[in-house]
PDB file of C-alpha atoms in Angstrom:
ATOM      1  CA  UNK A 202     -42.982 156.075 -37.379  1.00  0.00           C
ATOM      2  CA  UNK A 203     -41.150 153.445 -39.405  1.00  0.00           C
ATOM      3  CA  UNK A 204     -38.801 154.193 -42.292  1.00  0.00           C
ATOM      4  CA  UNK A 205     -38.664 152.141 -45.486  1.00  0.00           C
ATOM      5  CA  UNK A 206     -35.853 152.413 -48.020  1.00  0.00           C
ATOM      6  CA  UNK A 207     -36.857 152.329 -51.689  1.00  0.00           C
ATOM      7  CA  UNK A 208     -34.463 151.389 -54.471  1.00  0.00           C
ATOM      8  CA  UNK A 209     -35.357 149.930 -57.849  1.00  0.00           C
ATOM      9  CA  UNK A 210     -34.007 149.397 -61.336  1.00  0.00           C
ATOM     10  CA  UNK A 211     -30.398 149.481 -60.208  1.00  0.00           C
ATOM     11  CA  UNK A 212     -27.497 147.026 -60.463  1.00  0.00           C
ATOM     12  CA  UNK A 213     -28.860 143.796 -58.893  1.00  0.00           C
ATOM     13  CA  UNK A 214     -25.539 143.214 -57.117  1.00  0.00           C
ATOM     14  CA  UNK A 215     -26.221 146.355 -55.067  1.00  0.00           C
ATOM     15  CA  UNK A 216     -29.331 145.048 -53.314  1.00  0.00           C
ATOM     16  CA  UNK A 217     -27.655 142.911 -50.631  1.00  0.00           C
ATOM     17  CA  UNK A 218     -25.165 145.565 -49.443  1.00  0.00           C
ATOM     18  CA  UNK A 219     -27.893 148.208 -49.612  1.00  0.00           C
ATOM     19  CA  UNK A 220     -30.235 146.110 -47.477  1.00  0.00           C
ATOM     20  CA  UNK A 221     -27.484 145.626 -44.903  1.00  0.00           C
ATOM     21  CA  UNK A 222     -26.617 149.335 -44.950  1.00  0.00           C
ATOM     22  CA  UNK A 223     -30.285 150.332 -44.594  1.00  0.00           C
ATOM     23  CA  UNK A 224     -30.672 148.033 -41.597  1.00  0.00           C
ATOM     24  CA  UNK A 225     -27.533 149.462 -39.970  1.00  0.00           C
ATOM     25  CA  UNK A 226     -28.763 153.024 -40.595  1.00  0.00           C
ATOM     26  CA  UNK A 227     -32.001 152.398 -38.698  1.00  0.00           C
ATOM     27  CA  UNK A 228     -34.454 151.702 -41.503  1.00  0.00           C
ATOM     28  CA  UNK A 229     -37.156 149.207 -40.605  1.00  0.00           C
ATOM     29  CA  UNK A 230     -38.071 148.146 -44.133  1.00  0.00           C
ATOM     30  CA  UNK A 231     -37.086 147.977 -47.784  1.00  0.00           C
ATOM     31  CA  UNK A 232     -39.324 147.894 -50.833  1.00  0.00           C
ATOM     32  CA  UNK A 233     -38.992 145.195 -53.492  1.00  0.00           C
ATOM     33  CA  UNK A 234     -40.003 146.160 -57.053  1.00  0.00           C
ATOM     34  CA  UNK A 235     -42.074 143.834 -59.231  1.00  0.00           C
ATOM     35  CA  UNK A 236     -42.061 143.366 -62.990  1.00  0.00           C
ATOM     36  CA  UNK A 237     -42.502 140.229 -65.087  1.00  0.00           C
ATOM     37  CA  UNK A 238     -41.509 141.369 -68.580  1.00  0.00           C
ATOM     38  CA  UNK A 239     -41.314 144.386 -70.861  1.00  0.00           C
ATOM     39  CA  UNK A 240     -43.636 144.256 -73.897  1.00  0.00           C
ATOM     40  CA  UNK A 241     -42.156 145.449 -77.167  1.00  0.00           C
ATOM     41  CA  UNK A 242     -45.509 146.960 -78.180  1.00  0.00           C
ATOM     42  CA  UNK A 243     -48.165 148.296 -75.818  1.00  0.00           C
ATOM     43  CA  UNK A 244     -50.906 150.924 -75.913  1.00  0.00           C
ATOM     44  CA  UNK A 245     -50.979 151.137 -72.116  1.00  0.00           C
ATOM     45  CA  UNK A 246     -49.516 154.091 -70.245  1.00  0.00           C
ATOM     46  CA  UNK A 247     -47.532 154.096 -67.029  1.00  0.00           C
ATOM     47  CA  UNK A 248     -49.566 155.620 -64.170  1.00  0.00           C
ATOM     48  CA  UNK A 249     -46.683 157.159 -62.214  1.00  0.00           C
ATOM     49  CA  UNK A 250     -44.963 159.310 -64.828  1.00  0.00           C
ATOM     50  CA  UNK A 251     -46.395 162.716 -65.829  1.00  0.00           C
ATOM     51  CA  UNK A 252     -46.842 161.813 -69.491  1.00  0.00           C
ATOM     52  CA  UNK A 253     -47.542 158.092 -69.062  1.00  0.00           C
ATOM     53  CA  UNK A 254     -44.274 157.172 -70.765  1.00  0.00           C
ATOM     54  CA  UNK A 255     -43.103 153.621 -70.057  1.00  0.00           C
ATOM     55  CA  UNK A 256     -39.968 153.448 -72.214  1.00  0.00           C
ATOM     56  CA  UNK A 257     -37.638 154.056 -69.275  1.00  0.00           C
ATOM     57  CA  UNK A 258     -38.479 150.499 -68.161  1.00  0.00           C
ATOM     58  CA  UNK A 259     -36.905 148.883 -71.207  1.00  0.00           C
ATOM     59  CA  UNK A 260     -33.767 146.870 -70.329  1.00  0.00           C
ATOM     60  CA  UNK A 261     -34.154 147.580 -66.603  1.00  0.00           C
ATOM     61  CA  UNK A 262     -33.157 144.673 -64.360  1.00  0.00           C
ATOM     62  CA  UNK A 263     -35.886 143.200 -62.149  1.00  0.00           C
ATOM     63  CA  UNK A 264     -35.052 140.180 -60.005  1.00  0.00           C
ATOM     64  CA  UNK A 265     -38.208 138.137 -59.354  1.00  0.00           C
ATOM     65  CA  UNK A 266     -39.868 139.683 -56.316  1.00  0.00           C
ATOM     66  CA  UNK A 267     -40.061 136.723 -53.946  1.00  0.00           C
ATOM     67  CA  UNK A 268     -36.591 135.488 -54.869  1.00  0.00           C
ATOM     68  CA  UNK A 269     -35.093 138.896 -54.090  1.00  0.00           C
ATOM     69  CA  UNK A 270     -37.005 139.167 -50.805  1.00  0.00           C
ATOM     70  CA  UNK A 271     -35.739 135.729 -49.741  1.00  0.00           C
ATOM     71  CA  UNK A 272     -32.169 136.544 -50.722  1.00  0.00           C
ATOM     72  CA  UNK A 273     -32.172 139.816 -48.801  1.00  0.00           C
ATOM     73  CA  UNK A 274     -33.858 138.214 -45.833  1.00  0.00           C
ATOM     74  CA  UNK A 275     -30.943 135.784 -45.609  1.00  0.00           C
ATOM     75  CA  UNK A 276     -28.370 138.581 -45.208  1.00  0.00           C
ATOM     76  CA  UNK A 277     -30.329 140.763 -42.731  1.00  0.00           C
ATOM     77  CA  UNK A 278     -31.864 140.222 -39.302  1.00  0.00           C
ATOM     78  CA  UNK A 279     -34.450 142.962 -38.693  1.00  0.00           C
ATOM     79  CA  UNK A 280     -35.288 144.546 -42.050  1.00  0.00           C
ATOM     80  CA  UNK A 281     -38.828 144.024 -43.297  1.00  0.00           C
ATOM     81  CA  UNK A 282     -39.448 143.482 -47.012  1.00  0.00           C
ATOM     82  CA  UNK A 283     -42.359 145.065 -48.854  1.00  0.00           C
ATOM     83  CA  UNK A 284     -43.173 144.271 -52.481  1.00  0.00           C
ATOM     84  CA  UNK A 285     -44.178 147.634 -53.888  1.00  0.00           C
ATOM     85  CA  UNK A 286     -46.410 146.348 -55.285  1.00  0.00           C
ATOM     86  CA  UNK A 287     -46.830 142.742 -56.377  1.00  0.00           C
ATOM     87  CA  UNK A 288     -49.012 142.461 -59.483  1.00  0.00           C
ATOM     88  CA  UNK A 289     -51.311 140.048 -57.751  1.00  0.00           C
ATOM     89  CA  UNK A 290     -54.136 139.162 -60.190  1.00  0.00           C
ATOM     90  CA  UNK A 291     -51.716 137.887 -62.854  1.00  0.00           C
ATOM     91  CA  UNK A 292     -50.403 135.196 -60.471  1.00  0.00           C
ATOM     92  CA  UNK A 293     -51.930 131.951 -59.132  1.00  0.00           C
ATOM     93  CA  UNK A 294     -52.996 132.934 -55.598  1.00  0.00           C
ATOM     94  CA  UNK A 295     -52.230 129.542 -54.037  1.00  0.00           C
ATOM     95  CA  UNK A 296     -48.637 129.793 -55.271  1.00  0.00           C
ATOM     96  CA  UNK A 297     -48.362 133.368 -53.974  1.00  0.00           C
ATOM     97  CA  UNK A 298     -49.650 132.174 -50.601  1.00  0.00           C
ATOM     98  CA  UNK A 299     -46.989 129.446 -50.477  1.00  0.00           C
ATOM     99  CA  UNK A 300     -44.227 131.881 -51.462  1.00  0.00           C
ATOM    100  CA  UNK A 301     -45.339 134.539 -48.982  1.00  0.00           C
ATOM    101  CA  UNK A 302     -45.782 132.082 -46.108  1.00  0.00           C
ATOM    102  CA  UNK A 303     -42.368 130.539 -46.783  1.00  0.00           C
ATOM    103  CA  UNK A 304     -40.544 133.883 -46.780  1.00  0.00           C
ATOM    104  CA  UNK A 305     -42.419 135.119 -43.711  1.00  0.00           C
ATOM    105  CA  UNK A 306     -41.590 131.892 -41.879  1.00  0.00           C
ATOM    106  CA  UNK A 307     -37.908 131.909 -42.823  1.00  0.00           C
ATOM    107  CA  UNK A 308     -37.404 135.582 -41.987  1.00  0.00           C
ATOM    108  CA  UNK A 309     -39.324 135.686 -38.722  1.00  0.00           C
ATOM    109  CA  UNK A 310     -42.399 137.481 -40.082  1.00  0.00           C
ATOM    110  CA  UNK A 311     -40.404 140.108 -41.997  1.00  0.00           C
ATOM    111  CA  UNK A 312     -42.729 140.296 -45.000  1.00  0.00           C
ATOM    112  CA  UNK A 313     -45.479 142.805 -45.658  1.00  0.00           C
ATOM    113  CA  UNK A 314     -47.193 141.868 -48.904  1.00  0.00           C
ATOM    114  CA  UNK A 315     -47.881 144.988 -50.958  1.00  0.00           C
ATOM    115  CA  UNK A 316     -50.358 144.074 -53.702  1.00  0.00           C
ATOM    116  CA  UNK A 317     -52.010 145.782 -56.635  1.00  0.00           C
ATOM    117  CA  UNK A 318     -53.250 145.285 -60.165  1.00  0.00           C
ATOM    118  CA  UNK A 319     -51.101 145.750 -63.257  1.00  0.00           C
ATOM    119  CA  UNK A 320     -51.858 148.603 -65.690  1.00  0.00           C
ATOM    120  CA  UNK A 321     -50.610 146.533 -68.623  1.00  0.00           C
ATOM    121  CA  UNK A 322     -52.919 144.040 -70.378  1.00  0.00           C
ATOM    122  CA  UNK A 323     -49.750 142.343 -71.637  1.00  0.00           C
ATOM    123  CA  UNK A 324     -48.919 141.193 -68.097  1.00  0.00           C
ATOM    124  CA  UNK A 325     -52.194 139.286 -68.050  1.00  0.00           C
ATOM    125  CA  UNK A 326     -51.715 137.926 -71.577  1.00  0.00           C
ATOM    126  CA  UNK A 327     -48.283 136.437 -70.919  1.00  0.00           C
ATOM    127  CA  UNK A 328     -49.524 134.825 -67.693  1.00  0.00           C
ATOM    128  CA  UNK A 329     -52.648 133.423 -69.369  1.00  0.00           C
ATOM    129  CA  UNK A 330     -55.048 135.483 -67.264  1.00  0.00           C
ATOM    130  CA  UNK A 331     -58.078 137.451 -68.481  1.00  0.00           C
ATOM    131  CA  UNK A 332     -57.599 141.225 -68.099  1.00  0.00           C
ATOM    132  CA  UNK A 333     -61.342 141.765 -67.606  1.00  0.00           C
ATOM    133  CA  UNK A 334     -62.722 141.836 -64.045  1.00  0.00           C
ATOM    134  CA  UNK A 335     -59.202 141.971 -62.648  1.00  0.00           C
ATOM    135  CA  UNK A 336     -60.438 143.860 -59.585  1.00  0.00           C
ATOM    136  CA  UNK A 337     -62.807 141.057 -58.622  1.00  0.00           C
ATOM    137  CA  UNK A 338     -60.044 138.560 -59.344  1.00  0.00           C
ATOM    138  CA  UNK A 339     -57.735 140.479 -57.014  1.00  0.00           C
ATOM    139  CA  UNK A 340     -60.339 140.394 -54.245  1.00  0.00           C
ATOM    140  CA  UNK A 341     -60.498 136.617 -54.511  1.00  0.00           C
ATOM    141  CA  UNK A 342     -56.691 136.383 -54.567  1.00  0.00           C
ATOM    142  CA  UNK A 343     -56.444 138.384 -51.351  1.00  0.00           C
ATOM    143  CA  UNK A 344     -59.009 136.212 -49.596  1.00  0.00           C
ATOM    144  CA  UNK A 345     -57.208 133.056 -50.700  1.00  0.00           C
ATOM    145  CA  UNK A 346     -53.788 134.289 -49.588  1.00  0.00           C
ATOM    146  CA  UNK A 347     -55.105 135.311 -46.197  1.00  0.00           C
ATOM    147  CA  UNK A 348     -56.754 131.921 -45.741  1.00  0.00           C
ATOM    148  CA  UNK A 349     -53.867 129.788 -46.952  1.00  0.00           C
ATOM    149  CA  UNK A 350     -51.181 131.609 -44.947  1.00  0.00           C
ATOM    150  CA  UNK A 351     -53.101 131.070 -41.699  1.00  0.00           C
ATOM    151  CA  UNK A 352     -51.829 127.529 -41.131  1.00  0.00           C
ATOM    152  CA  UNK A 353     -55.391 126.214 -40.878  1.00  0.00           C
ATOM    153  CA  UNK A 354     -57.405 124.179 -43.355  1.00  0.00           C
ATOM    154  CA  UNK A 355     -58.954 126.518 -45.905  1.00  0.00           C
ATOM    155  CA  UNK A 356     -61.235 126.159 -48.915  1.00  0.00           C
ATOM    156  CA  UNK A 357     -62.485 128.696 -51.437  1.00  0.00           C
ATOM    157  CA  UNK A 358     -65.210 128.615 -54.060  1.00  0.00           C
ATOM    158  CA  UNK A 359     -65.462 131.815 -56.070  1.00  0.00           C
ATOM    159  CA  UNK A 360     -65.995 133.138 -59.568  1.00  0.00           C
ATOM    160  CA  UNK A 361     -62.374 132.623 -60.651  1.00  0.00           C
ATOM    161  CA  UNK A 362     -60.870 130.124 -58.216  1.00  0.00           C
ATOM    162  CA  UNK A 363     -62.104 126.858 -56.735  1.00  0.00           C
ATOM    163  CA  UNK A 364     -59.870 125.405 -54.048  1.00  0.00           C
ATOM    164  CA  UNK A 365     -60.710 122.307 -51.988  1.00  0.00           C
ATOM    165  CA  UNK A 366     -60.006 122.246 -48.265  1.00  0.00           C
ATOM    166  CA  UNK A 367     -56.218 122.293 -47.937  1.00  0.00           C
ATOM    167  CA  UNK A 368     -53.516 123.309 -45.476  1.00  0.00           C
ATOM    168  CA  UNK A 369     -50.072 124.775 -46.134  1.00  0.00           C
ATOM    169  CA  UNK A 370     -47.096 124.274 -43.825  1.00  0.00           C
ATOM    170  CA  UNK A 371     -45.021 125.827 -42.467  1.00  0.00           C
ATOM    171  CA  UNK A 372     -47.122 128.851 -41.672  1.00  0.00           C
ATOM    172  CA  UNK A 373     -45.728 132.111 -40.300  1.00  0.00           C
ATOM    173  CA  UNK A 374     -46.303 132.711 -36.597  1.00  0.00           C
ATOM    174  CA  UNK A 375     -47.999 136.027 -37.403  1.00  0.00           C
ATOM    175  CA  UNK A 376     -50.433 136.920 -40.222  1.00  0.00           C
ATOM    176  CA  UNK A 377     -48.822 138.253 -43.410  1.00  0.00           C
ATOM    177  CA  UNK A 378     -50.102 141.852 -43.747  1.00  0.00           C
ATOM    178  CA  UNK A 379     -51.811 142.593 -47.063  1.00  0.00           C
ATOM    179  CA  UNK A 380     -51.081 146.190 -48.080  1.00  0.00           C
ATOM    180  CA  UNK A 381     -53.036 147.482 -51.060  1.00  0.00           C
ATOM    181  CA  UNK A 382     -51.497 149.947 -53.499  1.00  0.00           C
ATOM    182  CA  UNK A 383     -53.402 152.374 -55.699  1.00  0.00           C
ATOM    183  CA  UNK A 384     -55.111 155.753 -55.618  1.00  0.00           C
ATOM    184  CA  UNK A 385     -58.494 154.903 -57.158  1.00  0.00           C
ATOM    185  CA  UNK A 386     -61.507 154.812 -54.867  1.00  0.00           C
ATOM    186  CA  UNK A 387     -61.870 151.074 -55.498  1.00  0.00           C
ATOM    187  CA  UNK A 388     -58.294 150.501 -54.355  1.00  0.00           C
ATOM    188  CA  UNK A 389     -58.830 152.556 -51.205  1.00  0.00           C
ATOM    189  CA  UNK A 390     -61.975 150.617 -50.342  1.00  0.00           C
ATOM    190  CA  UNK A 391     -60.173 147.347 -51.011  1.00  0.00           C
ATOM    191  CA  UNK A 392     -57.354 148.393 -48.686  1.00  0.00           C
ATOM    192  CA  UNK A 393     -59.801 149.018 -45.839  1.00  0.00           C
ATOM    193  CA  UNK A 394     -62.235 146.163 -46.431  1.00  0.00           C
ATOM    194  CA  UNK A 395     -59.809 143.375 -47.326  1.00  0.00           C
ATOM    195  CA  UNK A 396     -56.372 144.674 -46.448  1.00  0.00           C
ATOM    196  CA  UNK A 397     -54.290 145.572 -43.453  1.00  0.00           C
ATOM    197  CA  UNK A 398     -52.997 148.822 -44.894  1.00  0.00           C
ATOM    198  CA  UNK A 399     -52.473 151.076 -47.904  1.00  0.00           C
ATOM    199  CA  UNK A 400     -49.411 151.963 -50.000  1.00  0.00           C
ATOM    200  CA  UNK A 401     -49.210 155.407 -51.584  1.00  0.00           C
ATOM    201  CA  UNK A 402     -47.712 155.791 -55.059  1.00  0.00           C
ATOM    202  CA  UNK A 403     -46.553 159.382 -54.662  1.00  0.00           C
ATOM    203  CA  UNK A 404     -47.893 162.734 -55.786  1.00  0.00           C
ATOM    204  CA  UNK A 405     -48.443 166.300 -54.548  1.00  0.00           C
ATOM    205  CA  UNK A 406     -49.129 166.932 -50.827  1.00  0.00           C
ATOM    206  CA  UNK A 407     -52.688 168.116 -51.423  1.00  0.00           C
ATOM    207  CA  UNK A 408     -53.508 164.875 -53.239  1.00  0.00           C
ATOM    208  CA  UNK A 409     -52.102 162.843 -50.340  1.00  0.00           C
ATOM    209  CA  UNK A 410     -54.269 164.745 -47.877  1.00  0.00           C
ATOM    210  CA  UNK A 411     -57.315 164.042 -50.038  1.00  0.00           C
ATOM    211  CA  UNK A 412     -56.490 160.346 -50.192  1.00  0.00           C
ATOM    212  CA  UNK A 413     -55.947 160.179 -46.437  1.00  0.00           C
ATOM    213  CA  UNK A 414     -59.319 161.846 -45.925  1.00  0.00           C
ATOM    214  CA  UNK A 415     -61.010 159.274 -48.144  1.00  0.00           C
ATOM    215  CA  UNK A 416     -59.372 156.416 -46.265  1.00  0.00           C
ATOM    216  CA  UNK A 417     -60.478 157.872 -42.937  1.00  0.00           C
ATOM    217  CA  UNK A 418     -64.067 158.140 -44.169  1.00  0.00           C
ATOM    218  CA  UNK A 419     -64.060 154.588 -45.533  1.00  0.00           C
ATOM    219  CA  UNK A 420     -62.653 153.237 -42.281  1.00  0.00           C
ATOM    220  CA  UNK A 421     -65.380 155.070 -40.341  1.00  0.00           C
ATOM    221  CA  UNK A 422     -68.101 153.824 -42.694  1.00  0.00           C
ATOM    222  CA  UNK A 423     -66.836 150.258 -42.294  1.00  0.00           C
ATOM    223  CA  UNK A 424     -66.596 150.574 -38.507  1.00  0.00           C
ATOM    224  CA  UNK A 425     -62.828 150.021 -38.676  1.00  0.00           C
ATOM    225  CA  UNK A 426     -61.557 153.411 -37.570  1.00  0.00           C
ATOM    226  CA  UNK A 427     -59.992 151.905 -34.445  1.00  0.00           C
ATOM    227  CA  UNK A 428     -58.546 148.789 -36.082  1.00  0.00           C
ATOM    228  CA  UNK A 429     -54.796 148.581 -36.752  1.00  0.00           C
ATOM    229  CA  UNK A 430     -54.085 149.904 -40.254  1.00  0.00           C
ATOM    230  CA  UNK A 431     -50.732 150.590 -41.906  1.00  0.00           C
ATOM    231  CA  UNK A 432     -50.369 153.698 -44.070  1.00  0.00           C
ATOM    232  CA  UNK A 433     -47.191 153.822 -46.190  1.00  0.00           C
ATOM    233  CA  UNK A 434     -46.563 157.109 -47.994  1.00  0.00           C
ATOM    234  CA  UNK A 435     -44.068 158.862 -50.228  1.00  0.00           C
ATOM    235  CA  UNK A 436     -43.652 162.487 -49.174  1.00  0.00           C
ATOM    236  CA  UNK A 437     -41.046 165.234 -49.239  1.00  0.00           C
ATOM    237  CA  UNK A 438     -41.923 165.764 -45.574  1.00  0.00           C
ATOM    238  CA  UNK A 439     -39.969 162.576 -44.876  1.00  0.00           C
ATOM    239  CA  UNK A 440     -36.689 164.437 -45.453  1.00  0.00           C
ATOM    240  CA  UNK A 441     -36.897 166.711 -42.403  1.00  0.00           C
ATOM    241  CA  UNK A 442     -37.496 165.910 -38.747  1.00  0.00           C
ATOM    242  CA  UNK A 443     -40.356 168.420 -38.530  1.00  0.00           C
ATOM    243  CA  UNK A 444     -41.861 166.930 -41.676  1.00  0.00           C
ATOM    244  CA  UNK A 445     -41.739 163.431 -40.214  1.00  0.00           C
ATOM    245  CA  UNK A 446     -43.622 164.694 -37.176  1.00  0.00           C
ATOM    246  CA  UNK A 447     -46.250 166.277 -39.434  1.00  0.00           C
ATOM    247  CA  UNK A 448     -46.736 162.931 -41.151  1.00  0.00           C
ATOM    248  CA  UNK A 449     -47.052 161.199 -37.793  1.00  0.00           C
ATOM    249  CA  UNK A 450     -49.741 163.695 -36.807  1.00  0.00           C
ATOM    250  CA  UNK A 451     -51.671 162.691 -39.933  1.00  0.00           C
ATOM    251  CA  UNK A 452     -51.680 159.045 -38.863  1.00  0.00           C
ATOM    252  CA  UNK A 453     -48.920 157.870 -41.187  1.00  0.00           C
ATOM    253  CA  UNK A 454     -47.276 154.689 -39.893  1.00  0.00           C
ATOM    254  CA  UNK A 455     -44.516 154.265 -42.490  1.00  0.00           C
ATOM    255  CA  UNK A 456     -42.647 156.585 -44.859  1.00  0.00           C
ATOM    256  CA  UNK A 457     -41.029 155.311 -48.052  1.00  0.00           C
ATOM    257  CA  UNK A 458     -37.718 157.050 -48.665  1.00  0.00           C
ATOM    258  CA  UNK A 459     -35.638 157.098 -51.840  1.00  0.00           C
ATOM    259  CA  UNK A 460     -32.687 159.177 -52.908  1.00  0.00           C
ATOM    260  CA  UNK A 461     -33.012 159.289 -56.673  1.00  0.00           C
ATOM    261  CA  UNK A 462     -35.710 159.351 -59.342  1.00  0.00           C
ATOM    262  CA  UNK A 463     -35.854 155.847 -60.858  1.00  0.00           C
ATOM    263  CA  UNK A 464     -37.991 156.888 -63.852  1.00  0.00           C
ATOM    264  CA  UNK A 465     -35.028 157.684 -66.089  1.00  0.00           C
ATOM    265  CA  UNK A 466     -33.870 156.419 -69.451  1.00  0.00           C
ATOM    266  CA  UNK A 467     -30.772 154.251 -69.369  1.00  0.00           C
ATOM    267  CA  UNK A 468     -28.904 152.595 -66.531  1.00  0.00           C
ATOM    268  CA  UNK A 469     -28.566 153.851 -62.983  1.00  0.00           C
ATOM    269  CA  UNK A 470     -25.109 155.459 -62.827  1.00  0.00           C
ATOM    270  CA  UNK A 471     -25.090 156.291 -59.104  1.00  0.00           C
ATOM    271  CA  UNK A 472     -22.252 154.380 -57.399  1.00  0.00           C
ATOM    272  CA  UNK A 473     -22.995 151.973 -54.569  1.00  0.00           C
ATOM    273  CA  UNK A 474     -20.831 154.045 -52.215  1.00  0.00           C
ATOM    274  CA  UNK A 475     -23.005 157.111 -52.846  1.00  0.00           C
ATOM    275  CA  UNK A 476     -26.174 155.143 -52.169  1.00  0.00           C
ATOM    276  CA  UNK A 477     -24.777 153.934 -48.845  1.00  0.00           C
ATOM    277  CA  UNK A 478     -23.661 157.467 -48.016  1.00  0.00           C
ATOM    278  CA  UNK A 479     -27.258 158.648 -48.546  1.00  0.00           C
ATOM    279  CA  UNK A 480     -28.582 155.929 -46.238  1.00  0.00           C
ATOM    280  CA  UNK A 481     -26.117 156.847 -43.508  1.00  0.00           C
ATOM    281  CA  UNK A 482     -26.932 160.551 -43.822  1.00  0.00           C
ATOM    282  CA  UNK A 483     -30.638 159.848 -43.459  1.00  0.00           C
ATOM    283  CA  UNK A 484     -30.105 157.547 -40.520  1.00  0.00           C
ATOM    284  CA  UNK A 485     -27.994 160.102 -38.655  1.00  0.00           C
ATOM    285  CA  UNK A 486     -29.991 163.242 -39.509  1.00  0.00           C
ATOM    286  CA  UNK A 487     -33.592 162.026 -39.705  1.00  0.00           C
ATOM    287  CA  UNK A 488     -34.180 158.610 -38.156  1.00  0.00           C
ATOM    288  CA  UNK A 489     -32.005 159.199 -35.075  1.00  0.00           C
ATOM    289  CA  UNK A 490     -33.371 162.711 -34.477  1.00  0.00           C
ATOM    290  CA  UNK A 491     -37.007 161.840 -35.185  1.00  0.00           C
ATOM    291  CA  UNK A 492     -36.701 159.314 -32.394  1.00  0.00           C
TER     292      UNK A 492
END
């Protein structure tokens, strides 16, 4: 079992000391949040709050995802960075491939690329991308990123992108894992068919069990039940040693651990010292004892 620290929408100056503290406490990874901009007016709802409210995001600080991952990679030695999740279809996939390959190369393969779609049409509008058929667009993006981060010549001719045979250097010495976020059946199938793993967005335990069952069935149907596959989950079981073992028994490879609810109005008022105290407590009482 690997342990990933999640922190978002906090004082940006906290990220470097938190990454260093998480590494020292025994965490293997840290999530990186992604947001481009906050629209003044939107009819869209946020999928991970009970009432769909999005207003808590207004005035929250988001450092650009790849820039933050590179900065944190420079002040750590073992911690893996996981965008959770990158809004992939709104971005040019060749540029994402170059950014991901560069960070993976510079950090010694310490990047796992969590990817998903954006629930906000405004994200597509401001990036000049059509909101329609975003799932198919994401499929093409994933194929392009996998091909262009390989270090070999690669070309792609699809519905949305047409790329001549090109090569990008430097390339990481290991493939950049593509980890798909989302709970919809299409997202789960995409994770198995095109990805190297799945990232859970949270929810009740019974829903997680249902999602894990669906993933297992899809992997069996695709003949991939024995292939390596990362499963990153958010669960209250992660806060006890017995709970961690229960998650391991379910085939979970990574747990995402946070110590506060980020979906709040206003600024994060928790001091940096308290955040580090939480990391140290978890390292001593869960990571060390879970073994």
